[in-house]
Tab-separated table of C-alpha atoms in Angstrom:
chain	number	residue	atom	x	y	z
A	1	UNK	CA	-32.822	-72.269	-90.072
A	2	UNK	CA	-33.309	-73.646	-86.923
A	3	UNK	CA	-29.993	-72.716	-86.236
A	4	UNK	CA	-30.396	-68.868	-86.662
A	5	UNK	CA	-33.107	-69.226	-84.668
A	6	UNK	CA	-31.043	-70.194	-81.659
A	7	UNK	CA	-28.829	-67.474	-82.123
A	8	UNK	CA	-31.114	-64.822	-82.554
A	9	UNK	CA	-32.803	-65.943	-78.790
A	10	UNK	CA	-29.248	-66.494	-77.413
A	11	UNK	CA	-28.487	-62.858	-78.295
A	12	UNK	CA	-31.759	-61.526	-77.155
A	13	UNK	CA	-30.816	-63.154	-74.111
A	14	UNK	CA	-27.678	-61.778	-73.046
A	15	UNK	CA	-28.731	-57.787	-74.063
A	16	UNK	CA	-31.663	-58.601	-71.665
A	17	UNK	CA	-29.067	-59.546	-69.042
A	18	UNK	CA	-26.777	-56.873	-69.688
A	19	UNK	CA	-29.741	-54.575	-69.515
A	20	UNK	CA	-30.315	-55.658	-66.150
A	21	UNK	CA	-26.815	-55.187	-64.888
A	22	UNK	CA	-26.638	-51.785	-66.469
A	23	UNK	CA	-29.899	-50.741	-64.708
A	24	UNK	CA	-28.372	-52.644	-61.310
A	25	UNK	CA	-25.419	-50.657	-61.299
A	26	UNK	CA	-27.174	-47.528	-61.471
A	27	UNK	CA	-29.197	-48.008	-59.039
A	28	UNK	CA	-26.678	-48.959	-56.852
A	29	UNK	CA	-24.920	-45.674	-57.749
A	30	UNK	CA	-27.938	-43.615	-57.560
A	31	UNK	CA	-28.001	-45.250	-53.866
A	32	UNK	CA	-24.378	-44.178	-53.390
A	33	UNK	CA	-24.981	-40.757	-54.018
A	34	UNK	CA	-27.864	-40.596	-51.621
A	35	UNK	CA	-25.854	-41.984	-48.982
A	36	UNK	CA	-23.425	-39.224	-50.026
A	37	UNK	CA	-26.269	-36.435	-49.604
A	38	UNK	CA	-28.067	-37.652	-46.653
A	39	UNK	CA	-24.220	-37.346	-44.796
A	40	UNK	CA	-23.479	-34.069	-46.332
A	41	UNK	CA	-26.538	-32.924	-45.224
A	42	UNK	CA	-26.130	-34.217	-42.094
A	43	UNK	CA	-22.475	-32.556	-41.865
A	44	UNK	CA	-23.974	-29.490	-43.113
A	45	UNK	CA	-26.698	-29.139	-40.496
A	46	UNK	CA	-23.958	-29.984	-37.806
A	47	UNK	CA	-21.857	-26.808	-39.063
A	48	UNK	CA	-24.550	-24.725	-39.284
A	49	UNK	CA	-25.996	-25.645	-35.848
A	50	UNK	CA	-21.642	-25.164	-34.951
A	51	UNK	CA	-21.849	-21.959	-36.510
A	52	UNK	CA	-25.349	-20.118	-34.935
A	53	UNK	CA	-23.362	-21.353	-31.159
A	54	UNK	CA	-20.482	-19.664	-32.307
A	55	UNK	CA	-22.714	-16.808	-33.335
A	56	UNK	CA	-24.812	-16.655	-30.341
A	57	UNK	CA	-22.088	-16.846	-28.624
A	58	UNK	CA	-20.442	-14.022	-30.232
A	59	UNK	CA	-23.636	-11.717	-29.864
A	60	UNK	CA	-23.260	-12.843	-25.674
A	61	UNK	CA	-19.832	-11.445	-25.285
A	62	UNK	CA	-20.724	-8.124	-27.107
A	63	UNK	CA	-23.744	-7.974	-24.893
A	64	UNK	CA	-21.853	-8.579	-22.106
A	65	UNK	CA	-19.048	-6.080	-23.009
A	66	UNK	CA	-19.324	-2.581	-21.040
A	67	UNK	CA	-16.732	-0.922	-23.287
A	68	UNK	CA	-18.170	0.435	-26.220
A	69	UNK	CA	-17.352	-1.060	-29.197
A	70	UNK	CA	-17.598	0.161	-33.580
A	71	UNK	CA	-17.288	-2.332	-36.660
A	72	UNK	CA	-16.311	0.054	-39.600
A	73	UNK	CA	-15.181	-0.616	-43.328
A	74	UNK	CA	-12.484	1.019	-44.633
A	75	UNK	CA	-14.062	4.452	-45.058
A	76	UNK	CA	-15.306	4.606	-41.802
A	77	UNK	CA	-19.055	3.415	-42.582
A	78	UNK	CA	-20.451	1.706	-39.373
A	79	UNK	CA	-20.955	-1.850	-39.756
A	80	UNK	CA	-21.870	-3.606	-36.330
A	81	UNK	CA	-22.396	-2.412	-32.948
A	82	UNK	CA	-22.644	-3.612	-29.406
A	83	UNK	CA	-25.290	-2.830	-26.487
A	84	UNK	CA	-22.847	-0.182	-24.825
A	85	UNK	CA	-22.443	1.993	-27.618
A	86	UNK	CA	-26.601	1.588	-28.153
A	87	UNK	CA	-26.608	2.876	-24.743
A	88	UNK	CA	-23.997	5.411	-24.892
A	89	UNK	CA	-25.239	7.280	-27.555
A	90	UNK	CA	-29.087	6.890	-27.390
A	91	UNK	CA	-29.293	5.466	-30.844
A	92	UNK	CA	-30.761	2.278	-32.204
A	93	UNK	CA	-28.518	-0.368	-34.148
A	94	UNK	CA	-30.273	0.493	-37.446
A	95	UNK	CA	-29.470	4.187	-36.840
A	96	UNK	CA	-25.968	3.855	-35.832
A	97	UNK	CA	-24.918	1.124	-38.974
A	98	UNK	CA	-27.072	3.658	-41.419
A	99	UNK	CA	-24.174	6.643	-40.347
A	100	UNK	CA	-19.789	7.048	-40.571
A	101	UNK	CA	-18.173	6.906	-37.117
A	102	UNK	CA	-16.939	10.603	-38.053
A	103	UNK	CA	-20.668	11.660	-37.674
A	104	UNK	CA	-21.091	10.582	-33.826
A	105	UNK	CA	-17.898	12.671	-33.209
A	106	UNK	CA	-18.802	16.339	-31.848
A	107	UNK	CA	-15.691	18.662	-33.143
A	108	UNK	CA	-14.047	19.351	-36.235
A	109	UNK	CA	-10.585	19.058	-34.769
A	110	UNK	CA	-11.582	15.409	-33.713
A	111	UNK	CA	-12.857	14.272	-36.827
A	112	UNK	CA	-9.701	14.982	-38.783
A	113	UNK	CA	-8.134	13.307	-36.319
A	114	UNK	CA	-10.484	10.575	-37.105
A	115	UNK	CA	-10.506	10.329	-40.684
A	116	UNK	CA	-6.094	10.146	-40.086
A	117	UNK	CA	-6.177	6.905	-38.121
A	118	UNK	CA	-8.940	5.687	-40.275
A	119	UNK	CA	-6.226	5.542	-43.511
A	120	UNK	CA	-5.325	1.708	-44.345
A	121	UNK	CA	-2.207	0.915	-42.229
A	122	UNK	CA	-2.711	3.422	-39.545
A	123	UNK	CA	-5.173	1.818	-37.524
A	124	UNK	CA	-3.156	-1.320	-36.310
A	125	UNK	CA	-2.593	-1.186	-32.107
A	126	UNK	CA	-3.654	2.147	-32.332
A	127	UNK	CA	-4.666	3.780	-28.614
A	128	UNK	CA	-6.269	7.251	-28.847
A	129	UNK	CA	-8.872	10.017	-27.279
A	130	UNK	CA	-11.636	10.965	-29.507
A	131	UNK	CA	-14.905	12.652	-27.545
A	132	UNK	CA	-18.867	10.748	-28.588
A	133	UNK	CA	-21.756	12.301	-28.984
A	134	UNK	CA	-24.038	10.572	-25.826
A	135	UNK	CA	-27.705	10.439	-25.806
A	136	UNK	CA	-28.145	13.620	-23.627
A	137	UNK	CA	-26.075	15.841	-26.220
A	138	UNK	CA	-22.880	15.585	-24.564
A	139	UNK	CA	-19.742	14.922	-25.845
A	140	UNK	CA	-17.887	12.034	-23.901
A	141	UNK	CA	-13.922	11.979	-23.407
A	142	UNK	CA	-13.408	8.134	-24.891
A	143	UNK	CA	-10.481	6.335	-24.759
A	144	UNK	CA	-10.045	4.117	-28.245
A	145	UNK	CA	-8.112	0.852	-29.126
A	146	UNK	CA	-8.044	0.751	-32.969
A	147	UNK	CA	-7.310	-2.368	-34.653
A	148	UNK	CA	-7.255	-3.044	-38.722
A	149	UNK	CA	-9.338	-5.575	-40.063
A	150	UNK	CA	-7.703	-7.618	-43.116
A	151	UNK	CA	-9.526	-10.142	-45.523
A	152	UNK	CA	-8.462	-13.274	-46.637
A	153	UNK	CA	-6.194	-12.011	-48.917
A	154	UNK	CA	-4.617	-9.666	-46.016
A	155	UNK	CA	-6.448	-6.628	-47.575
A	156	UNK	CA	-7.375	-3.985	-45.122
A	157	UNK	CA	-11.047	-4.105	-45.048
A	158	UNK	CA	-12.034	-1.846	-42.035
A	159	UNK	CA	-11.564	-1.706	-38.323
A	160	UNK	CA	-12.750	-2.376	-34.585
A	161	UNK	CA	-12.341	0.093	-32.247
A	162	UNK	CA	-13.363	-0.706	-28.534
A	163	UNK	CA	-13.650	2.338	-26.307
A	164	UNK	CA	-14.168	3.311	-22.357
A	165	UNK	CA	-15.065	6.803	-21.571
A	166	UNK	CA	-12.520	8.160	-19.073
A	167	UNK	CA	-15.157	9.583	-17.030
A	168	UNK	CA	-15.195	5.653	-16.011
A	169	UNK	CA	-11.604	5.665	-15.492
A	170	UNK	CA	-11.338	8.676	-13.347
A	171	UNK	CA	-14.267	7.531	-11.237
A	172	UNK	CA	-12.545	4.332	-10.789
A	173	UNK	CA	-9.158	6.295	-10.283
A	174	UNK	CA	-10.621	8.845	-7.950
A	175	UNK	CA	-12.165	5.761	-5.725
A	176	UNK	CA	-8.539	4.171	-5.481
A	177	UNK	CA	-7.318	7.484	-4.571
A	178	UNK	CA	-8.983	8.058	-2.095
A	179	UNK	CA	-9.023	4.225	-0.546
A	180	UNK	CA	-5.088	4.814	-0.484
A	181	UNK	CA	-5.531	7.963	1.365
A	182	UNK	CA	-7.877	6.053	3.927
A	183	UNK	CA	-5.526	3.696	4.290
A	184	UNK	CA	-2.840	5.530	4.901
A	185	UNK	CA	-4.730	7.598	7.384
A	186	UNK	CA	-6.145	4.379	9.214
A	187	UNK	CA	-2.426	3.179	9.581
A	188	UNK	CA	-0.927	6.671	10.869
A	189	UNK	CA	-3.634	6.554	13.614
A	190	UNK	CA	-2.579	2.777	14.441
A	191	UNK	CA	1.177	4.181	14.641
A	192	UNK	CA	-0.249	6.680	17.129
A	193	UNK	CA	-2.112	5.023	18.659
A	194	UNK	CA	0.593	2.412	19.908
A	195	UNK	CA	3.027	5.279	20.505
A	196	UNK	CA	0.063	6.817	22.786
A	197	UNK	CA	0.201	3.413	24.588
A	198	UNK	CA	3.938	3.638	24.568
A	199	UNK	CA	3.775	6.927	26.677
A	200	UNK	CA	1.252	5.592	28.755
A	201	UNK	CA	3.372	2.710	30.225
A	202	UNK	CA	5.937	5.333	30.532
A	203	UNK	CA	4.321	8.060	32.268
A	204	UNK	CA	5.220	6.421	35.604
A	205	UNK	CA	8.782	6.888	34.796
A	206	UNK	CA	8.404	10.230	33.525
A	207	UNK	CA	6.557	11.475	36.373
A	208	UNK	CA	10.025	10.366	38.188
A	209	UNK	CA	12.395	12.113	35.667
A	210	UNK	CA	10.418	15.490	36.378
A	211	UNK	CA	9.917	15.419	40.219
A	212	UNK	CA	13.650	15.828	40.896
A	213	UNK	CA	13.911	18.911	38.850
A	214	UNK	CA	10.702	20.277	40.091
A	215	UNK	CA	11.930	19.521	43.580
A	216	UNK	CA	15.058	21.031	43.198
A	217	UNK	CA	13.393	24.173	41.790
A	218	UNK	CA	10.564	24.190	44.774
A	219	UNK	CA	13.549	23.503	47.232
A	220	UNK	CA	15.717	26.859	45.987
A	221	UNK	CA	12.364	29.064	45.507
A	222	UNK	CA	11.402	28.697	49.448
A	223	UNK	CA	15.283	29.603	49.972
A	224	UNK	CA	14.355	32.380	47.741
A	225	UNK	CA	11.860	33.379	49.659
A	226	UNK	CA	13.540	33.500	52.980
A	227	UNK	CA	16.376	35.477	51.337
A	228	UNK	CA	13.908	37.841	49.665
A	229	UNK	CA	12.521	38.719	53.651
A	230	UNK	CA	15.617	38.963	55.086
A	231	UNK	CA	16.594	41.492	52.285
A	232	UNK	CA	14.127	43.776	52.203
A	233	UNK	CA	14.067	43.837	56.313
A	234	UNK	CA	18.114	44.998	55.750
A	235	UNK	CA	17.068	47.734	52.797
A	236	UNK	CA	14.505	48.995	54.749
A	237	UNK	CA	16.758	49.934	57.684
A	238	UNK	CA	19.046	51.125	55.153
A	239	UNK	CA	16.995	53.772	53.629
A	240	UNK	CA	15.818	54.527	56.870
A	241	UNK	CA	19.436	55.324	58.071
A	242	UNK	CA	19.435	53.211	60.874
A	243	UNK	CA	22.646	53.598	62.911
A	244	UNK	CA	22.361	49.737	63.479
A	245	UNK	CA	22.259	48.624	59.920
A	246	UNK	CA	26.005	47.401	60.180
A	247	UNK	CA	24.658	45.113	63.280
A	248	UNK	CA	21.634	44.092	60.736
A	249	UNK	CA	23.507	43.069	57.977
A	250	UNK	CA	25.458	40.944	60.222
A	251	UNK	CA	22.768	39.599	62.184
A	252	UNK	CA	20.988	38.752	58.770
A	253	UNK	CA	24.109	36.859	57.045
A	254	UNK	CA	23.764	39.298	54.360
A	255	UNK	CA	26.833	39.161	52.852
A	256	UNK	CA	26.773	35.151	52.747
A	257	UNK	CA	23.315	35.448	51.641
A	258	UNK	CA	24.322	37.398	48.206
A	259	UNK	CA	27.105	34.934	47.509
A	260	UNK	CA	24.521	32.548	47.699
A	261	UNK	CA	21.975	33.748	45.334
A	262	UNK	CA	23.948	32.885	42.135
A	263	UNK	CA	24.538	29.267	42.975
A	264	UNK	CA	20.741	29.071	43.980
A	265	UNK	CA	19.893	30.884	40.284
A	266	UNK	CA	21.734	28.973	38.663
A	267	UNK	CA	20.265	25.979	40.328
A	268	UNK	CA	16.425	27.544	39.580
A	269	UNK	CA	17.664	27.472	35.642
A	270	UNK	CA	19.218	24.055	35.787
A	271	UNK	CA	16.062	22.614	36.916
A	272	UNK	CA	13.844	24.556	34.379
A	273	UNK	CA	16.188	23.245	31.862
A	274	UNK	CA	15.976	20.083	32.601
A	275	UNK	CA	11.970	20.045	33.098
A	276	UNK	CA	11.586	21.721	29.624
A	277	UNK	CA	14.283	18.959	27.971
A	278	UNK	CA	11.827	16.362	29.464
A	279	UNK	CA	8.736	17.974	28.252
A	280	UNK	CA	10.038	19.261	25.067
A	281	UNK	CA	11.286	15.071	24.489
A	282	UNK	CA	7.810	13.739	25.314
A	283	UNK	CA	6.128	16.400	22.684
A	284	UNK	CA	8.338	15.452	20.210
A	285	UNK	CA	7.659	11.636	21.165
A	286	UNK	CA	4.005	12.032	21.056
A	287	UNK	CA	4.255	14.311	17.596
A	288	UNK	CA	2.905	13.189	14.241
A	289	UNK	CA	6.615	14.017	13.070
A	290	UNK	CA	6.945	15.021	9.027
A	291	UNK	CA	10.609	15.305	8.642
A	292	UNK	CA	11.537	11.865	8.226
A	293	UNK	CA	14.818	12.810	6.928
A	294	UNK	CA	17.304	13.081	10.061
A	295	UNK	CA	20.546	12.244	11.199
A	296	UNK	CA	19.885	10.194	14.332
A	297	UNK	CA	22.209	9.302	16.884
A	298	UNK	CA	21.462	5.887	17.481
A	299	UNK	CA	23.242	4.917	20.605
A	300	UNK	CA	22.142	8.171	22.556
A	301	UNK	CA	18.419	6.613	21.234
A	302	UNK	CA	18.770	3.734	22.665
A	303	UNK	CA	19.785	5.242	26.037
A	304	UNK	CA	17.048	7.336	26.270
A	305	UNK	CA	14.307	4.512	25.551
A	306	UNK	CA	16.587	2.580	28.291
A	307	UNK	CA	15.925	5.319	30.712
A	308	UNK	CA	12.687	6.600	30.233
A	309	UNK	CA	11.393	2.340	30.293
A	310	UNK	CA	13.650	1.295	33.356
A	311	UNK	CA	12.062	4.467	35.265
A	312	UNK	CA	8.872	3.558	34.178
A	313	UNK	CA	9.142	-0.533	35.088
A	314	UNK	CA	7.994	-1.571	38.439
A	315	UNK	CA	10.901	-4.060	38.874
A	316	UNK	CA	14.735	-3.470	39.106
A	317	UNK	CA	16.168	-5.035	36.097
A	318	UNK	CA	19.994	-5.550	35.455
A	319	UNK	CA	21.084	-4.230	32.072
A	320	UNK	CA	24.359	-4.542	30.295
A	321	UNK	CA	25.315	-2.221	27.528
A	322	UNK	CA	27.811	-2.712	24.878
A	323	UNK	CA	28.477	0.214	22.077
A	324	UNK	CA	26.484	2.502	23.282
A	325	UNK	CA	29.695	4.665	24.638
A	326	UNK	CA	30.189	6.287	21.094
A	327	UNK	CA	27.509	7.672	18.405
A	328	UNK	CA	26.158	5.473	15.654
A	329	UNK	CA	24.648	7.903	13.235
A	330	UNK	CA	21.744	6.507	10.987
A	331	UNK	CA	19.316	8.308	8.804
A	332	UNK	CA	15.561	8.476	9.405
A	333	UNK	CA	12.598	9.694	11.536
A	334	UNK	CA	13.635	10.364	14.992
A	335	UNK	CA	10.267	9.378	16.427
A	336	UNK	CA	9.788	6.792	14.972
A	337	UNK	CA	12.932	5.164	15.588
A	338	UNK	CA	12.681	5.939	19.214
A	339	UNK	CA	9.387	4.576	19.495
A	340	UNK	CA	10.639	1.200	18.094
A	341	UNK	CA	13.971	1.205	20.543
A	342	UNK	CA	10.713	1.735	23.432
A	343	UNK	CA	9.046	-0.828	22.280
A	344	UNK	CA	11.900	-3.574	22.056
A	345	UNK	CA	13.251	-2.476	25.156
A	346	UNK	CA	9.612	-2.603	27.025
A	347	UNK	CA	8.955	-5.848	25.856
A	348	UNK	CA	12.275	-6.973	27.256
A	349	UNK	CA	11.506	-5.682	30.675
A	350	UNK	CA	7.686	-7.511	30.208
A	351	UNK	CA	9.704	-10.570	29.077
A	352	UNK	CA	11.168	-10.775	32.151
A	353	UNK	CA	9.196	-9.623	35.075
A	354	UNK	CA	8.564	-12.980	36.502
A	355	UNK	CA	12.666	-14.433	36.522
A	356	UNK	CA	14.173	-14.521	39.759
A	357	UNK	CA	17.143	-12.578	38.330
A	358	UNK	CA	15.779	-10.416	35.579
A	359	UNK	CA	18.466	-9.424	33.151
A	360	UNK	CA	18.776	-7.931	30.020
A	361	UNK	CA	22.031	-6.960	27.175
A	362	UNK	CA	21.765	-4.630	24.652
A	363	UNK	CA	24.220	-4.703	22.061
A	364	UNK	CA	25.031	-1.900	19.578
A	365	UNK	CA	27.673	-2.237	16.845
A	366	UNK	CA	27.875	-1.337	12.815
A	367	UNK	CA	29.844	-3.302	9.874
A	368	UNK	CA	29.476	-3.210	6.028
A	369	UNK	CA	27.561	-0.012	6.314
A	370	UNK	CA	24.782	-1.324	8.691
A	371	UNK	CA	23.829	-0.407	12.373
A	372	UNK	CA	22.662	-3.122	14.493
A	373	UNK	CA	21.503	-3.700	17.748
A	374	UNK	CA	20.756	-6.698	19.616
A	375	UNK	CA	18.223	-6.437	22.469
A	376	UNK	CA	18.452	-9.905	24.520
A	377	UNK	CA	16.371	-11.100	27.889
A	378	UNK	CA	16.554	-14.117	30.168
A	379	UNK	CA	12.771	-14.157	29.729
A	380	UNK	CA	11.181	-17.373	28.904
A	381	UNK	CA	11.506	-17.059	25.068
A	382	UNK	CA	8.979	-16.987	22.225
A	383	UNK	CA	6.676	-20.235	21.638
A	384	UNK	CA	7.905	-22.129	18.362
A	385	UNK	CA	4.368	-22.076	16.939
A	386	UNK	CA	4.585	-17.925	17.814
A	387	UNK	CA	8.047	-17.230	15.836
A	388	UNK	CA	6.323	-16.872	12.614
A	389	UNK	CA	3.202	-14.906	13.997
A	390	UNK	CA	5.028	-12.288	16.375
A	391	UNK	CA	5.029	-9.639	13.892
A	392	UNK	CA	1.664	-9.824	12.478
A	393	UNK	CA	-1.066	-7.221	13.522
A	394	UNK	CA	-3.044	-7.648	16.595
A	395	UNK	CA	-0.926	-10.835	17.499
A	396	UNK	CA	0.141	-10.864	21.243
A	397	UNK	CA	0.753	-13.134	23.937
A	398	UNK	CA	0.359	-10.727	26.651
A	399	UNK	CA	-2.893	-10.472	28.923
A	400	UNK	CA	-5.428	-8.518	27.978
A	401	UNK	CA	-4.862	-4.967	28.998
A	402	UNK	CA	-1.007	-5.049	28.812
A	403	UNK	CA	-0.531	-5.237	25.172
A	404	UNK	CA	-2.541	-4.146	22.074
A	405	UNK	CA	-0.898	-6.593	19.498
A	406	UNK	CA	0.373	-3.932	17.151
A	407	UNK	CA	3.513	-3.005	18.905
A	408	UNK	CA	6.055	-5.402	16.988
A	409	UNK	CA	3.861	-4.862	14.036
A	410	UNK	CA	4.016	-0.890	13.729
A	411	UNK	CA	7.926	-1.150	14.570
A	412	UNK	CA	8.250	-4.100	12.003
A	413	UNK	CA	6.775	-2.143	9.413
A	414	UNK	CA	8.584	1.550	10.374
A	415	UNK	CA	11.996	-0.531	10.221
A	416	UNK	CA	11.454	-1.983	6.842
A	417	UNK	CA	10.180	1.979	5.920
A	418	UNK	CA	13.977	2.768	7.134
A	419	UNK	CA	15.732	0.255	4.586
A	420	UNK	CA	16.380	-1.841	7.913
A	421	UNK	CA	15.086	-5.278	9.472
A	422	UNK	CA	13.711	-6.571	12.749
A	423	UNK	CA	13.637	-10.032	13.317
A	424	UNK	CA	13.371	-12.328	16.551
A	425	UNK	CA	14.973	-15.537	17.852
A	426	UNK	CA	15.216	-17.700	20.797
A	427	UNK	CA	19.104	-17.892	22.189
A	428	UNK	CA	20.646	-21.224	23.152
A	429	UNK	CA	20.761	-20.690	26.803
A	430	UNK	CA	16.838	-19.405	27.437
A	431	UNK	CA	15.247	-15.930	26.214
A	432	UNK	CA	14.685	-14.380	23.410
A	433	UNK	CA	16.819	-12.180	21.175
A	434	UNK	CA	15.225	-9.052	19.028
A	435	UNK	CA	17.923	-7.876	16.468
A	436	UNK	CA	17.011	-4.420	14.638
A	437	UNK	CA	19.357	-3.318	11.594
A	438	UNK	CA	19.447	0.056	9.651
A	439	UNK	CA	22.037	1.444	7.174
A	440	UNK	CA	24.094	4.117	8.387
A	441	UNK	CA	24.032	7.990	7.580
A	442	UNK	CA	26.320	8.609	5.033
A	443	UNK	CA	28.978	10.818	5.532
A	444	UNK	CA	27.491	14.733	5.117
A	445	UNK	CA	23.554	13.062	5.425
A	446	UNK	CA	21.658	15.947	6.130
């Protein structure tokens, strides 16, 4: 008996302690699983607060867009909207998701144009001009950029389509236009401008060129004159049949007087030639010129900018030429061109207006299709720091009042307008070097 006893408590004993352990190890699981939910929570809150960022950031950037922009579904039903397109049209958000795109579109014509690009698989990268209704009752040119929507299963489920109306565009268009123009303007009046300068340094010279003409002419019209008296003294004893007339006509040299007159005519015509050739070169110098398409004889150029500066220059300077005997024909504005040779060939002559010896060699030759000519001084040269600078606008090392800084810069940039170069250097034995190069004319260049 007692034995049974003793089994019976031994047994009671061990279900109590398995008991315990079972009720241990659920409560140890039960504290598990909270662990478990407290981090899932935790990891859920941190998406969510991940996800209303990403959406508030979202809803910034739509804000912020000024191009219009639709949500639809697949049958055109409005889904989301940004600010623009509130503004556009004059609706609310709730209005415009409660309609079809196809309803804020004004013509028939557009609509089935619409309803086309809506179909699934026509809307990808799609770029096209469909009018909007706006909020005064107009209908808006807009330029679209359609792109499908696809689910997770790559369905099509809709589209976005982000829009700018061209009025925007041609505005913005117009304004370029028109800055262009400005621009160009502002740099034709530069360009004449400096060739305005140009002629003023070379008035001097010109003023030269024309008083031997006009000399020549006021010389021959006083002979004129004289002759005129003398004949009209003889043909007025003449018609009055004076028996001395024979004596007169002696007496008055008339005979040697009417051999003279055609030399003296022809000397009268020579000079009016020559005054209008000068004139008639300065107009065309000072010209806003709009046939930039011209053969131009390059060497006969370069003469005449030699001529009209050296007149001009207040100092004798010697000059060597080399290939300047035969024409070098190259394509291009004529005043333009000129101007440049004036300017190269008056800065040479500046260059060197202090040496003892002033000198200068211009050298003209063409290879491999290309003109070039080489305008070298004696001059002090060109500061290594100012190598890099001398062609930029408004750069100059002259004083003030002798140069306006845009000289090298207008030529630099009506050379390069040419096809051709200008570049500078300083030469081994002292002075500076300017070398220009343009392409020949081709043969039969008008």
């Amino acid at each position: 008996m007692p034995d049974k006893l003793s089994s019976s408590a031994e047994a009671t004993r061990l279900g109590g302690e398995l008991a315990e352990e079972a009720w241990i190890d659920v409560i140890r699981r039960m504290d598990q699983v909270y662990t478990e939910l407290v981090q899932s929570q935790e990891t859920l809150e941190a998406k969510h607060r991940e996800l209303a960022d990403a959406h508030r950031f979202t809803e910034g950037v739509l804000e912020a867009m000024t191009d219009v922009m639709v949500v639809c579904d697949t049958l055109g039903q409005v889904r989301q909207v940004n600010r623009a397109m509130v503004s556009l049209t004059g609706l609310s958000e709730s209005l415009l998701t409660a309609c079809k795109l196809t309803d804020l579109v004004p013509g028939e014509a557009e609509r089935e144009l619409l309803l086309q690009r809506l179909a699934a698989g026509n809307a990808e990268g799609c770029d096209i001009e469909i009018a909007l209704i706006a909020h005064n009752g107009e209908a808006i040119p807009v330029t679209w950029n359609v792109s499908a929507l696809y689910d997770g299963e790559r369905r099509y489920s809709g589209f976005v389509a982000v829009g700018r109306p061209v009025g925007e565009l041609k505005k913005a268009y117009a304004e370029l236009k028109q800055a262009h123009e400005a621009l160009k303007a502002a740099q034709a009046q530069l360009v004449q401008a400096e060739k305005m300068a140009s002629l003023g340094r070379l008035v001097a010279g010109v003023a030269h060129e024309l008083n031997n003409p006009i000399s020549f002419i006021v010389g021959n019209t006083h002979a004129m004159q004289r002759y005129a008296g003398k004949l009209q003294q003889y043909l007025a004893a003449v018609h009055a049949a004076n028996p001395d007339a024979g004596a007169l006509r002696q007496q008055l040299k008339i005979d040697r007087l009417l051999a003279d007159l055609p030399s003296l005519l022809d000397g009268l015509m020579e000079g009016a030639q020559r005054s209008s050739a000068i004139v008639d070169a300065l107009k065309r110098f000072s010209a806003i010129e709009t046939d930039t398409r011209q053969r131009v004889n390059l060497a006969e150029a370069v003469q005449r900018a030699l001529h009209w500066v050296g007149q001009a220059a207040p100092h004798r300077v010697s000059v060597q030429c080399h290939g300047l005997e035969s024409a070098l024909w190259v394509t291009g504005s004529a005043n333009q061109l000129q101007q440049v040779l004036v300017n190269l060939i008056q800065n040479a002559y500046d260059a060197v207006e202090t040496q003892a010896a002033p000198a200068l060699t211009l050298t003209l030759a063409s290879a491999e299709g290309r003109a070039c000519l080489s305008v070298a001084d004696n001059g002090p040269g060109i500061a290594a720091a100012n190598l890099a600078r001398i062609f930029d606008p408004f750069f100059t090392t002259k004083p003030v009042g002798k140069g306006t800084g845009l000289g090298l810069s207008i030529s630099y940039g009506i050379v390069e307008q040419h096809g051709g170069t200008l570049a500078a250097a300083n030469l081994a034995d002292g002075g500076a070097c300017f070398t220009l190069t343009l392409p020949t004319a081709a043969s039969g260049t008008p």
